Structures are given as C-alpha cells and as structure tokens.
Amino acid sequence: MGLMDLPVFSALTDKMRWHQARQGLLAENVANADSPGFRPVDLKPPSADPARAGVAVARTSAGHMSLTNSNGGFDGTGAPRFETTPNGNAVNLEDEMLKVAQNQSDYQLAASLYSKGLGLMKIAIGKGR
C-alpha cells in the first residue's frame, strides 16, 4: 500500500496541484494587466464529492442556516466586474492580488496538513518522535 492510496494524502496532493496551476493563471492575469483586450481567467475549483469524502454536513437545528449552497448562504461569485479600460482590458489588479494571496495561503495550509500527516505516519510506524 502506497502513501497515495490513502484518501487524505491523495486529496491533499490534488489540492496542491490545483493551487499550483491556479497560481500560474493568476500570475498571467497580473502580467497582462496592461495588454489591450485581455480578459482575466481563473480555474474552476475542484468539486467536492461528498460520497468520495465520506463526510456530509447536516442541519441539526431549525435555527441553523440552510445548507443550500457551499459557502454558508453568501454568494460573491456573481459580483459584476466594474472596471474595464477603454482598450478592453478587464484585469483588476486589486482583485487579482487578493486571489493570489488567498491561493498562496490555501496552498500553504494544504502543504502543512500533508507534512503533519507524514509526521503522524512516521510516529505510527515508530520512525518519528
């Protein structure tokens, strides 16, 4: 049994690869901030398959928020882009830099969890302290 056969390590590896690919696209958006007609692009987040994860969220009280969408009732995805330069460029540097910072933070979290998981595996087999 290899390390990648464990769902936790496989999921974390997939997540880190996604963040690496997204970082490249976000960097291209920033680099082309002055290119005429350039439209920013982003990667679609990986879908979380509850059947694969084995964990589901349940509403346990009538006072809890509805679980109809994945972000707790808030939807920031439909926010319109309000800046388009006369040359057709739609890159908003502030938005892109916020995405870059959040992406970096999320990658570091996944890498840290991966590292901690490896440490726990070493302890479990008696090779770590």
PDB file of C-alpha atoms in Angstrom:
ATOM      1  CA  MET A   1       0.000   0.000   0.000  1.00  0.00           C
ATOM      2  CA  GLY A   2       1.481   3.289  -1.096  1.00  0.00           C
ATOM      3  CA  LEU A   3       1.071   6.659   0.527  1.00  0.00           C
ATOM      4  CA  MET A   4      -1.089   7.877  -2.357  1.00  0.00           C
ATOM      5  CA  ASP A   5      -3.536   5.038  -1.724  1.00  0.00           C
ATOM      6  CA  LEU A   6      -4.646   6.885   1.408  1.00  0.00           C
ATOM      7  CA  PRO A   7      -7.502   9.266   0.513  1.00  0.00           C
ATOM      8  CA  VAL A   8      -6.195  12.098   2.718  1.00  0.00           C
ATOM      9  CA  PHE A   9      -2.806  12.255   1.023  1.00  0.00           C
ATOM     10  CA  SER A  10      -4.317  11.854  -2.430  1.00  0.00           C
ATOM     11  CA  ALA A  11      -6.792  14.682  -1.816  1.00  0.00           C
ATOM     12  CA  LEU A  12      -4.096  16.982  -0.419  1.00  0.00           C
ATOM     13  CA  THR A  13      -1.827  16.266  -3.386  1.00  0.00           C
ATOM     14  CA  ASP A  14      -4.663  17.048  -5.809  1.00  0.00           C
ATOM     15  CA  LYS A  15      -5.427  20.259  -3.926  1.00  0.00           C
ATOM     16  CA  MET A  16      -1.794  21.396  -4.000  1.00  0.00           C
ATOM     17  CA  ARG A  17      -1.568  20.682  -7.756  1.00  0.00           C
ATOM     18  CA  TRP A  18      -4.742  22.698  -8.337  1.00  0.00           C
ATOM     19  CA  HIS A  19      -3.332  25.642  -6.366  1.00  0.00           C
ATOM     20  CA  GLN A  20      -0.084  25.488  -8.359  1.00  0.00           C
ATOM     21  CA  ALA A  21      -1.969  25.605 -11.654  1.00  0.00           C
ATOM     22  CA  ARG A  22      -4.200  28.419 -10.396  1.00  0.00           C
ATOM     23  CA  GLN A  23      -1.188  30.445  -9.250  1.00  0.00           C
ATOM     24  CA  GLY A  24       0.179  30.299 -12.790  1.00  0.00           C
ATOM     25  CA  LEU A  25      -3.077  31.605 -14.272  1.00  0.00           C
ATOM     26  CA  LEU A  26      -3.338  34.377 -11.690  1.00  0.00           C
ATOM     27  CA  ALA A  27       0.252  35.402 -12.431  1.00  0.00           C
ATOM     28  CA  GLU A  28      -0.630  35.609 -16.143  1.00  0.00           C
ATOM     29  CA  ASN A  29      -3.600  37.829 -15.266  1.00  0.00           C
ATOM     30  CA  VAL A  30      -1.332  40.208 -13.344  1.00  0.00           C
ATOM     31  CA  ALA A  31       1.336  40.146 -16.059  1.00  0.00           C
ATOM     32  CA  ASN A  32      -1.224  41.063 -18.728  1.00  0.00           C
ATOM     33  CA  ALA A  33      -2.829  43.878 -16.721  1.00  0.00           C
ATOM     34  CA  ASP A  34      -1.865  46.371 -19.451  1.00  0.00           C
ATOM     35  CA  SER A  35      -2.468  44.166 -22.505  1.00  0.00           C
ATOM     36  CA  PRO A  36      -5.273  45.548 -24.705  1.00  0.00           C
ATOM     37  CA  GLY A  37      -8.348  43.317 -24.788  1.00  0.00           C
ATOM     38  CA  PHE A  38      -7.060  40.857 -22.193  1.00  0.00           C
ATOM     39  CA  ARG A  39      -9.695  39.135 -20.060  1.00  0.00           C
ATOM     40  CA  PRO A  40      -8.662  37.552 -16.743  1.00  0.00           C
ATOM     41  CA  VAL A  41      -9.114  33.808 -16.327  1.00  0.00           C
ATOM     42  CA  ASP A  42      -9.360  31.569 -13.292  1.00  0.00           C
ATOM     43  CA  LEU A  43      -9.600  27.848 -12.605  1.00  0.00           C
ATOM     44  CA  LYS A  44     -12.847  26.259 -11.559  1.00  0.00           C
ATOM     45  CA  PRO A  45     -12.477  24.907  -8.005  1.00  0.00           C
ATOM     46  CA  PRO A  46     -12.314  21.122  -7.766  1.00  0.00           C
ATOM     47  CA  SER A  47     -15.686  19.634  -6.950  1.00  0.00           C
ATOM     48  CA  ALA A  48     -16.022  18.151  -3.508  1.00  0.00           C
ATOM     49  CA  ASP A  49     -17.691  14.789  -3.926  1.00  0.00           C
ATOM     50  CA  PRO A  50     -19.374  14.002  -0.571  1.00  0.00           C
ATOM     51  CA  ALA A  51     -19.596  10.310  -1.464  1.00  0.00           C
ATOM     52  CA  ARG A  52     -15.834  10.186  -2.007  1.00  0.00           C
ATOM     53  CA  ALA A  53     -15.039  12.155   1.122  1.00  0.00           C
ATOM     54  CA  GLY A  54     -17.365  10.122   3.336  1.00  0.00           C
ATOM     55  CA  VAL A  55     -18.430  13.224   5.268  1.00  0.00           C
ATOM     56  CA  ALA A  56     -21.657  15.125   4.879  1.00  0.00           C
ATOM     57  CA  VAL A  57     -22.923  18.282   6.548  1.00  0.00           C
ATOM     58  CA  ALA A  58     -26.281  18.046   8.282  1.00  0.00           C
ATOM     59  CA  ARG A  59     -28.627  20.724   9.558  1.00  0.00           C
ATOM     60  CA  THR A  60     -29.173  19.700  13.170  1.00  0.00           C
ATOM     61  CA  SER A  61     -31.342  22.586  14.332  1.00  0.00           C
ATOM     62  CA  ALA A  62     -34.032  24.758  12.792  1.00  0.00           C
ATOM     63  CA  GLY A  63     -32.016  27.813  13.888  1.00  0.00           C
ATOM     64  CA  HIS A  64     -29.057  26.873  11.708  1.00  0.00           C
ATOM     65  CA  MET A  65     -28.521  28.393   8.280  1.00  0.00           C
ATOM     66  CA  SER A  66     -29.745  26.452   5.293  1.00  0.00           C
ATOM     67  CA  LEU A  67     -27.132  24.350   3.505  1.00  0.00           C
ATOM     68  CA  THR A  68     -28.421  25.027   0.009  1.00  0.00           C
ATOM     69  CA  ASN A  69     -25.043  26.291  -1.211  1.00  0.00           C
ATOM     70  CA  SER A  70     -21.481  25.552  -0.220  1.00  0.00           C
ATOM     71  CA  ASN A  71     -20.495  28.960   1.127  1.00  0.00           C
ATOM     72  CA  GLY A  72     -22.846  29.428   4.056  1.00  0.00           C
ATOM     73  CA  GLY A  73     -25.511  31.448   2.284  1.00  0.00           C
ATOM     74  CA  PHE A  74     -23.172  34.088   0.849  1.00  0.00           C
ATOM     75  CA  ASP A  75     -22.559  34.296  -2.868  1.00  0.00           C
ATOM     76  CA  GLY A  76     -19.729  36.515  -4.042  1.00  0.00           C
ATOM     77  CA  THR A  77     -19.333  34.815  -7.412  1.00  0.00           C
ATOM     78  CA  GLY A  78     -21.980  36.919  -9.125  1.00  0.00           C
ATOM     79  CA  ALA A  79     -20.312  40.229  -8.306  1.00  0.00           C
ATOM     80  CA  PRO A  80     -20.004  42.186 -11.530  1.00  0.00           C
ATOM     81  CA  ARG A  81     -16.632  43.376 -12.729  1.00  0.00           C
ATOM     82  CA  PHE A  82     -16.856  47.124 -12.678  1.00  0.00           C
ATOM     83  CA  GLU A  83     -13.553  48.069 -14.301  1.00  0.00           C
ATOM     84  CA  THR A  84     -12.922  47.688 -17.997  1.00  0.00           C
ATOM     85  CA  THR A  85     -10.422  50.044 -19.526  1.00  0.00           C
ATOM     86  CA  PRO A  86     -11.122  51.760 -22.859  1.00  0.00           C
ATOM     87  CA  ASN A  87      -8.759  49.298 -24.581  1.00  0.00           C
ATOM     88  CA  GLY A  88     -10.942  46.368 -23.390  1.00  0.00           C
ATOM     89  CA  ASN A  89      -8.680  45.103 -20.602  1.00  0.00           C
ATOM     90  CA  ALA A  90     -10.741  43.782 -17.666  1.00  0.00           C
ATOM     91  CA  VAL A  91      -7.967  42.940 -15.178  1.00  0.00           C
ATOM     92  CA  ASN A  92      -8.489  44.478 -11.756  1.00  0.00           C
ATOM     93  CA  LEU A  93      -5.102  44.280 -10.031  1.00  0.00           C
ATOM     94  CA  GLU A  94      -6.578  44.535  -6.533  1.00  0.00           C
ATOM     95  CA  ASP A  95      -8.876  41.567  -7.153  1.00  0.00           C
ATOM     96  CA  GLU A  96      -6.095  39.534  -8.724  1.00  0.00           C
ATOM     97  CA  MET A  97      -3.645  40.219  -5.897  1.00  0.00           C
ATOM     98  CA  LEU A  98      -6.279  39.225  -3.320  1.00  0.00           C
ATOM     99  CA  LYS A  99      -6.800  35.962  -5.225  1.00  0.00           C
ATOM    100  CA  VAL A 100      -3.024  35.384  -5.359  1.00  0.00           C
ATOM    101  CA  ALA A 101      -2.675  35.925  -1.599  1.00  0.00           C
ATOM    102  CA  GLN A 102      -5.642  33.652  -0.769  1.00  0.00           C
ATOM    103  CA  ASN A 103      -4.377  30.984  -3.154  1.00  0.00           C
ATOM    104  CA  GLN A 104      -0.924  31.065  -1.568  1.00  0.00           C
ATOM    105  CA  SER A 105      -2.424  30.794   1.911  1.00  0.00           C
ATOM    106  CA  ASP A 106      -4.603  27.837   0.885  1.00  0.00           C
ATOM    107  CA  TYR A 107      -1.620  26.080  -0.720  1.00  0.00           C
ATOM    108  CA  GLN A 108       0.452  26.556   2.436  1.00  0.00           C
ATOM    109  CA  LEU A 109      -2.386  25.110   4.524  1.00  0.00           C
ATOM    110  CA  ALA A 110      -2.604  22.003   2.314  1.00  0.00           C
ATOM    111  CA  ALA A 111       1.192  21.587   2.369  1.00  0.00           C
ATOM    112  CA  SER A 112       1.234  21.929   6.149  1.00  0.00           C
ATOM    113  CA  LEU A 113      -1.516  19.326   6.556  1.00  0.00           C
ATOM    114  CA  TYR A 114       0.382  16.996   4.227  1.00  0.00           C
ATOM    115  CA  SER A 115       3.574  17.457   6.250  1.00  0.00           C
ATOM    116  CA  LYS A 116       1.774  16.886   9.557  1.00  0.00           C
ATOM    117  CA  GLY A 117       0.141  13.771   8.132  1.00  0.00           C
ATOM    118  CA  LEU A 118       3.539  12.398   7.116  1.00  0.00           C
ATOM    119  CA  GLY A 119       4.815  13.115  10.624  1.00  0.00           C
ATOM    120  CA  LEU A 120       1.907  11.197  12.125  1.00  0.00           C
ATOM    121  CA  MET A 121       2.559   8.276   9.785  1.00  0.00           C
ATOM    122  CA  LYS A 122       6.211   8.209  10.877  1.00  0.00           C
ATOM    123  CA  ILE A 123       5.181   8.193  14.524  1.00  0.00           C
ATOM    124  CA  ALA A 124       2.684   5.386  13.835  1.00  0.00           C
ATOM    125  CA  ILE A 125       5.357   3.149  12.320  1.00  0.00           C
ATOM    126  CA  GLY A 126       7.898   4.035  15.002  1.00  0.00           C
ATOM    127  CA  LYS A 127      10.316   6.094  12.889  1.00  0.00           C
ATOM    128  CA  GLY A 128       9.489   9.552  14.234  1.00  0.00           C
ATOM    129  CA  ARG A 129       9.424  11.367  17.525  1.00  0.00           C
TER     130      ARG A 129
END
